[in-house]
Each structure stands twice: as structure tokens, then as C-alpha cells.
Coordinates of C-alpha atoms in Angstrom, one line a residue:
M1 CA 69.5 -86.8 118.1
E2 CA 66.7 -87.9 115.8
T3 CA 67.2 -87.0 112.2
E4 CA 64.4 -87.8 109.8
L5 CA 62.7 -86.6 106.6
K6 CA 59.0 -86.5 106.3
L7 CA 57.2 -86.7 103.0
N8 CA 53.5 -86.3 102.6
A9 CA 52.1 -89.1 100.4
S10 CA 48.4 -88.2 100.5
R11 CA 48.1 -87.5 96.8
L12 CA 49.4 -91.0 95.8
A13 CA 46.6 -93.5 94.8
D14 CA 48.7 -96.4 96.2
P15 CA 51.8 -95.3 98.2
T16 CA 53.0 -99.0 98.5
D17 CA 53.8 -98.7 94.7
V18 CA 56.8 -96.7 95.9
I19 CA 58.1 -99.6 98.0
R20 CA 57.4 -102.1 95.2
N21 CA 59.3 -100.1 92.6
P22 CA 62.7 -101.9 92.0
W23 CA 64.5 -98.6 92.4
I24 CA 63.6 -98.7 96.1
S25 CA 63.1 -102.5 96.6
D26 CA 66.7 -103.1 95.5
L27 CA 67.8 -100.9 98.3
I28 CA 65.9 -102.7 101.1
M29 CA 67.8 -105.0 103.4
P30 CA 66.9 -108.6 103.2
D31 CA 64.2 -109.7 105.7
S32 CA 64.0 -106.2 107.2
G33 CA 60.3 -105.5 106.4
Q34 CA 57.7 -105.4 109.2
S35 CA 54.3 -104.0 109.9
I36 CA 53.7 -102.2 113.3
N37 CA 50.4 -101.0 114.7
M38 CA 51.1 -97.7 116.3
D39 CA 48.8 -96.0 118.9
S40 CA 50.3 -92.7 120.2
H41 CA 48.9 -90.7 123.1
Y42 CA 50.4 -87.1 123.6
F43 CA 50.3 -85.5 127.1
D44 CA 50.9 -82.0 128.4
T45 CA 49.9 -79.9 131.4
A46 CA 46.7 -77.9 131.3
D47 CA 48.7 -74.7 130.6
G48 CA 50.7 -76.3 127.8
V49 CA 54.1 -76.1 129.3
L50 CA 55.7 -78.6 126.9
R51 CA 53.9 -77.2 123.9
N52 CA 55.1 -73.7 124.7
C53 CA 58.8 -74.8 124.8
G54 CA 58.7 -77.0 121.7
C55 CA 58.8 -80.3 123.6
S56 CA 56.4 -83.3 123.6
L57 CA 55.7 -86.2 125.8
R58 CA 54.3 -89.4 124.1
L59 CA 53.1 -92.8 125.2
R60 CA 53.1 -95.1 122.2
T61 CA 52.0 -98.7 121.9
E62 CA 53.9 -100.4 119.2
N63 CA 52.3 -103.9 118.7
E64 CA 52.9 -105.3 122.2
K65 CA 55.5 -102.8 123.4
R66 CA 54.8 -99.6 125.3
I67 CA 57.3 -96.8 125.0
V68 CA 57.4 -93.3 126.7
T69 CA 59.3 -90.7 124.6
V70 CA 60.3 -87.1 125.2
K71 CA 61.3 -85.0 122.3
A72 CA 62.6 -81.4 122.0
G73 CA 63.2 -79.5 118.8
N74 CA 61.4 -78.5 115.6
S75 CA 61.6 -78.9 111.8
A76 CA 64.7 -77.7 110.0
G77 CA 62.7 -77.1 106.8
G78 CA 62.3 -79.0 103.5
G79 CA 60.7 -81.9 105.5
L80 CA 63.8 -82.4 107.5
H81 CA 63.3 -82.8 111.3
Q82 CA 66.2 -82.9 113.8
R83 CA 65.2 -83.4 117.4
M84 CA 66.6 -84.5 120.7
E85 CA 64.9 -87.7 121.8
W86 CA 64.8 -89.9 124.9
S87 CA 62.8 -93.1 125.2
A88 CA 62.0 -95.8 127.8
E89 CA 60.1 -99.0 127.4
L90 CA 57.5 -99.9 130.1
D91 CA 57.3 -103.2 131.7
E92 CA 53.9 -105.0 131.8
D93 CA 53.4 -104.1 135.5
E94 CA 54.2 -100.4 135.0
T95 CA 50.8 -98.9 134.4
D96 CA 50.8 -95.6 136.5
L97 CA 54.0 -93.9 135.3
L98 CA 52.2 -91.6 133.0
S99 CA 48.8 -90.5 134.5
A100 CA 46.7 -87.6 135.7
A101 CA 48.8 -87.7 138.8
G102 CA 51.8 -86.7 136.8
L103 CA 54.9 -88.3 135.3
D104 CA 57.3 -90.5 137.3
V105 CA 60.3 -88.3 136.6
A106 CA 62.8 -90.3 138.6
W107 CA 61.9 -93.5 136.6
L108 CA 62.2 -91.8 133.2
L109 CA 65.6 -90.2 134.1
R110 CA 66.8 -93.6 135.3
T111 CA 65.7 -95.6 132.4
A112 CA 65.6 -93.3 129.4
V113 CA 67.8 -94.3 126.4
S114 CA 69.2 -91.7 124.0
D115 CA 71.7 -91.6 121.2
G116 CA 74.1 -89.1 122.7
D117 CA 71.5 -86.6 123.8
P118 CA 72.4 -85.0 127.2
V119 CA 70.6 -86.3 130.2
D120 CA 70.8 -82.9 131.8
Q121 CA 68.5 -81.4 129.1
L122 CA 66.1 -84.2 129.7
Y123 CA 66.1 -83.3 133.4
D124 CA 65.4 -79.7 132.6
I125 CA 62.4 -80.6 130.5
L126 CA 61.0 -83.0 133.0
Q127 CA 61.3 -80.5 135.9
M128 CA 58.8 -78.3 134.0
V129 CA 56.1 -81.0 134.5
N130 CA 57.3 -82.6 137.7
G131 CA 54.3 -82.8 140.1
K132 CA 51.9 -81.3 137.6
P133 CA 48.8 -83.2 136.5
L134 CA 49.0 -84.4 132.8
L135 CA 46.2 -84.3 130.3
E136 CA 45.9 -86.3 127.1
I137 CA 45.9 -83.6 124.4
C138 CA 45.6 -85.8 121.2
R139 CA 46.0 -89.3 119.8
V140 CA 47.6 -90.7 116.6
T141 CA 46.9 -94.2 115.4
F142 CA 48.4 -95.7 112.2
T143 CA 50.0 -98.7 110.7
R144 CA 53.6 -98.4 109.9
L145 CA 55.3 -100.5 107.2
V146 CA 59.0 -100.2 107.9
Y147 CA 62.2 -101.4 106.1
D148 CA 65.9 -100.9 106.6
I149 CA 67.5 -99.2 103.6
G150 CA 71.1 -99.0 102.5
Y151 CA 72.0 -95.9 100.3
G152 CA 75.3 -94.4 99.6
G153 CA 77.0 -96.1 102.5
T154 CA 74.3 -94.9 105.0
L155 CA 71.8 -97.0 106.9
M156 CA 68.4 -95.5 107.3
E157 CA 64.8 -96.6 108.0
L158 CA 62.1 -96.2 105.4
A159 CA 58.6 -96.1 106.9
L160 CA 55.2 -95.7 105.3
D161 CA 52.6 -94.4 107.9
E162 CA 48.8 -94.6 107.2
G163 CA 46.2 -93.7 109.7
G164 CA 44.6 -90.8 111.5
L165 CA 45.1 -87.8 113.8
Y166 CA 42.5 -87.3 116.6
A167 CA 42.1 -84.1 118.6
A168 CA 39.3 -81.9 119.9
D169 CA 36.7 -84.3 118.5
R170 CA 38.2 -83.8 115.1
M171 CA 40.0 -86.2 112.8
A172 CA 42.4 -85.9 109.9
P173 CA 44.0 -88.7 107.8
I174 CA 47.7 -89.1 107.6
C175 CA 49.7 -90.8 104.8
E176 CA 53.4 -90.1 104.8
F177 CA 56.8 -91.6 104.3
E178 CA 59.6 -91.2 106.8
L179 CA 63.3 -91.6 106.2
E180 CA 65.2 -91.9 109.5
L181 CA 68.9 -91.8 109.8
K182 CA 70.4 -94.9 111.6
E183 CA 74.1 -94.9 110.7
G184 CA 76.1 -92.7 108.3
D185 CA 75.7 -89.4 106.6
A186 CA 72.6 -87.2 106.8
R187 CA 73.4 -85.9 103.3
D188 CA 72.6 -89.4 101.9
L189 CA 69.2 -89.2 103.6
V190 CA 68.5 -85.8 102.1
E191 CA 69.7 -87.0 98.7
L192 CA 67.4 -90.1 98.8
G193 CA 64.5 -87.9 99.9
Q194 CA 65.1 -85.6 96.9
E195 CA 65.1 -88.5 94.6
L196 CA 61.8 -89.6 96.0
L197 CA 60.3 -86.1 95.5
A198 CA 61.5 -86.0 91.9
R199 CA 60.0 -89.5 91.1
Y200 CA 56.7 -89.4 93.0
D201 CA 53.9 -86.9 93.7
L202 CA 55.2 -86.3 97.3
E203 CA 55.5 -83.1 99.3
P204 CA 58.0 -82.2 102.1
E205 CA 56.1 -82.3 105.4
N206 CA 57.5 -79.7 107.9
R207 CA 54.9 -80.4 110.7
S208 CA 55.2 -83.3 113.0
K209 CA 52.2 -85.6 113.7
L210 CA 51.8 -83.7 117.0
A211 CA 51.8 -80.3 115.4
R212 CA 49.1 -81.4 112.9
C213 CA 47.0 -82.6 115.8
L214 CA 47.4 -79.3 117.6
A215 CA 46.3 -77.6 114.4
L216 CA 43.0 -79.5 114.7
T217 CA 42.5 -77.9 118.1
G218 CA 43.6 -74.5 116.9
L219 CA 46.6 -74.5 119.2
E220 CA 49.2 -74.6 116.4

């Protein structure tokens, strides 16, 4: 289960000021900061099987790594997102697992890693697209500045994402913070998010990056 809080930061002149503020920087774990170039491609069938059931299929390049991810679930409100998530990293020679010919379902079921999310639910999702051609429906590219944060006995990840959404020959910028629960109590994550909202000109973001891409196409 992925638990994260999304906060729209598009109204900030320089969102990195938030990270440099001693109130936040004192919470950052030593040597945890890194910059990751993210290039995400989302796929679905021509009739939108995944979209219609609230699921997504993504191929993301993270610097040198390529990761296939399936998600299921929606926003819980107030910027909080809780979703089932399964991921698998592709080897260098694995190039045709996600293509117009369809998804290699057996490979993903065999290699997917989850955090307690049931494999039988992943199986049910994949059966909906098994043997069907897949189309790329949108793309999201951004740079992620990411840090490990300790707050109230809870370990979470603080990320700043800046880049663009691309769909149907349209583009929209993105600038947002994400707080993702790693270990501990989700109430600490919500509390830290509320502190960020009180201190900075941020807004809860209830739509995923994919949902905002679909809005560009008129499908969401």
C-alpha cells in the first residue's frame, strides 16, 4: 500500500526555499538527498480498460533504472493518496515486455515487488489487459529532489517534483511536493503535511499526475 500526501507548490517563487528552511532541513536524514530524472510513460488499452477501473500501468525511467508499476486506487481527499502498488525493475536486455503487442503478464506476476499488497489483486488487474495491444496515453517528465525525513518517530520521503505533463499534444507544468510514508504512523505524515500547508503557500493536490494528464485529453 502506497500512502502519500501531494501538495501543489506552483504558487511558490522558489519551492527549494522550503527544503532549505531550518525547520525542514533539521528533519532531513544525513546524506539522504539525491536528484533523480524521471521519465514516465503511461499505457492503457484503446478502450481504456485500466482507466475505467481506477488502475494505471506505468513504465518509468529513473536515471538509469527502468521500472514497470501497476497501481490501483484513488485519492482519499485532502491531498492524501492511498493506493495498491506493484513494481518490477527491468534488466538491460528486457525491451519488449511492455509494447504494442501487450504486456508480459507472466513476467510481471513473477517479478513484481509489493509491500503487503495481494498478488491475486494484481493478477485480476493484469487479466483485464492480457493479450490486448497497449497504447501510450501520456507522458510525465520531471526532476525529483528527494530526501529521507524523520518526524515524530516516522520515516517518510520528501520529494520535490518539477517538470511537465504531456498528453494529446498539450502540455501543463507540474511543481509539487510529495510526502510518502516509509515506516511508522500515517498520522505523522498528515501532521507534517498540515504544518507545510500552514507555513507555505501550498495546496492539497487530490489528482495524481496521470489524472492531470487525462484532464488534458478530456478523459478525466
